Amino acid sequence: MLINCNGMIRSGSTLQYNIIRSILDYSGMDYELLGYLNSETIELEKKSLITYIHDDSKIYLLKTHDY
């Protein structure tokens, strides 16, 4: 599963990202932080991101403003 925390700059997307990360920590779920990705990186990593969407064994968390 891929969770995308997306929002305009200064709109609370970092708060959203940190809340989700805290929930995942508290729940003990297996997850990986992908960090911040800009639109160019998302385009370059599109195949990996699609793979993450279909991976039911782990949660992938990313943050972006551009996409």
Coordinates of C-alpha atoms in Angstrom, one line a residue:
M1 CA 0.0 0.0 0.0
L2 CA 1.2 3.5 -0.8
I3 CA 0.1 6.5 1.2
N4 CA 0.7 9.8 -0.4
C5 CA 0.6 12.9 1.8
N6 CA 0.1 15.6 -0.7
G7 CA -0.7 19.3 -0.3
M8 CA 0.3 22.8 -1.2
I9 CA 3.3 24.3 0.6
R10 CA 2.3 25.5 4.1
S11 CA -1.0 23.6 4.0
G12 CA -0.3 21.1 6.7
S13 CA 1.0 18.2 4.5
T14 CA 4.0 17.8 6.8
L15 CA 1.7 17.5 9.8
Q16 CA -0.4 14.9 7.9
Y17 CA 2.8 13.0 7.1
N18 CA 3.9 13.0 10.7
I19 CA 0.5 12.0 12.0
I20 CA 0.4 9.0 9.7
R21 CA 3.9 8.1 10.6
S22 CA 3.0 8.2 14.3
I23 CA -0.1 6.1 13.7
L24 CA 2.0 3.5 11.9
D25 CA 4.6 3.5 14.7
Y26 CA 2.0 3.1 17.3
S27 CA 0.2 0.3 15.4
G28 CA 3.4 -1.7 14.9
M29 CA 2.7 -2.1 11.2
D30 CA 5.5 -2.8 8.8
Y31 CA 6.2 0.4 6.8
E32 CA 8.9 2.3 5.0
L33 CA 9.3 6.1 4.8
L34 CA 10.0 7.2 1.2
G35 CA 10.4 10.8 2.4
Y36 CA 9.8 13.9 0.2
L37 CA 9.6 13.3 -3.6
N38 CA 9.2 16.0 -6.2
S39 CA 7.3 15.5 -9.5
E40 CA 10.5 14.7 -11.4
T41 CA 11.5 12.0 -9.0
I42 CA 8.0 10.6 -9.0
E43 CA 8.1 10.3 -12.7
L44 CA 11.5 8.6 -12.6
E45 CA 10.3 6.2 -9.8
K46 CA 6.8 5.5 -11.3
K47 CA 7.4 1.8 -11.8
S48 CA 8.5 1.3 -8.2
L49 CA 5.6 3.4 -6.9
I50 CA 3.1 1.3 -8.8
T51 CA 4.8 -1.8 -7.3
Y52 CA 4.4 -0.3 -3.8
I53 CA 0.7 0.3 -4.5
H54 CA 0.1 -3.4 -5.0
D55 CA 2.3 -4.6 -2.1
D56 CA -0.1 -5.8 0.6
S57 CA 2.7 -6.8 3.0
K58 CA 4.1 -3.3 3.7
I59 CA 3.0 0.3 3.8
Y60 CA 5.0 2.9 2.0
L61 CA 4.6 6.6 3.0
L62 CA 5.7 9.5 0.9
K63 CA 5.2 13.3 0.9
T64 CA 5.0 15.6 -2.0
H65 CA 3.8 19.1 -3.0
D66 CA 4.2 18.8 -6.7
Y67 CA 2.0 15.9 -7.9

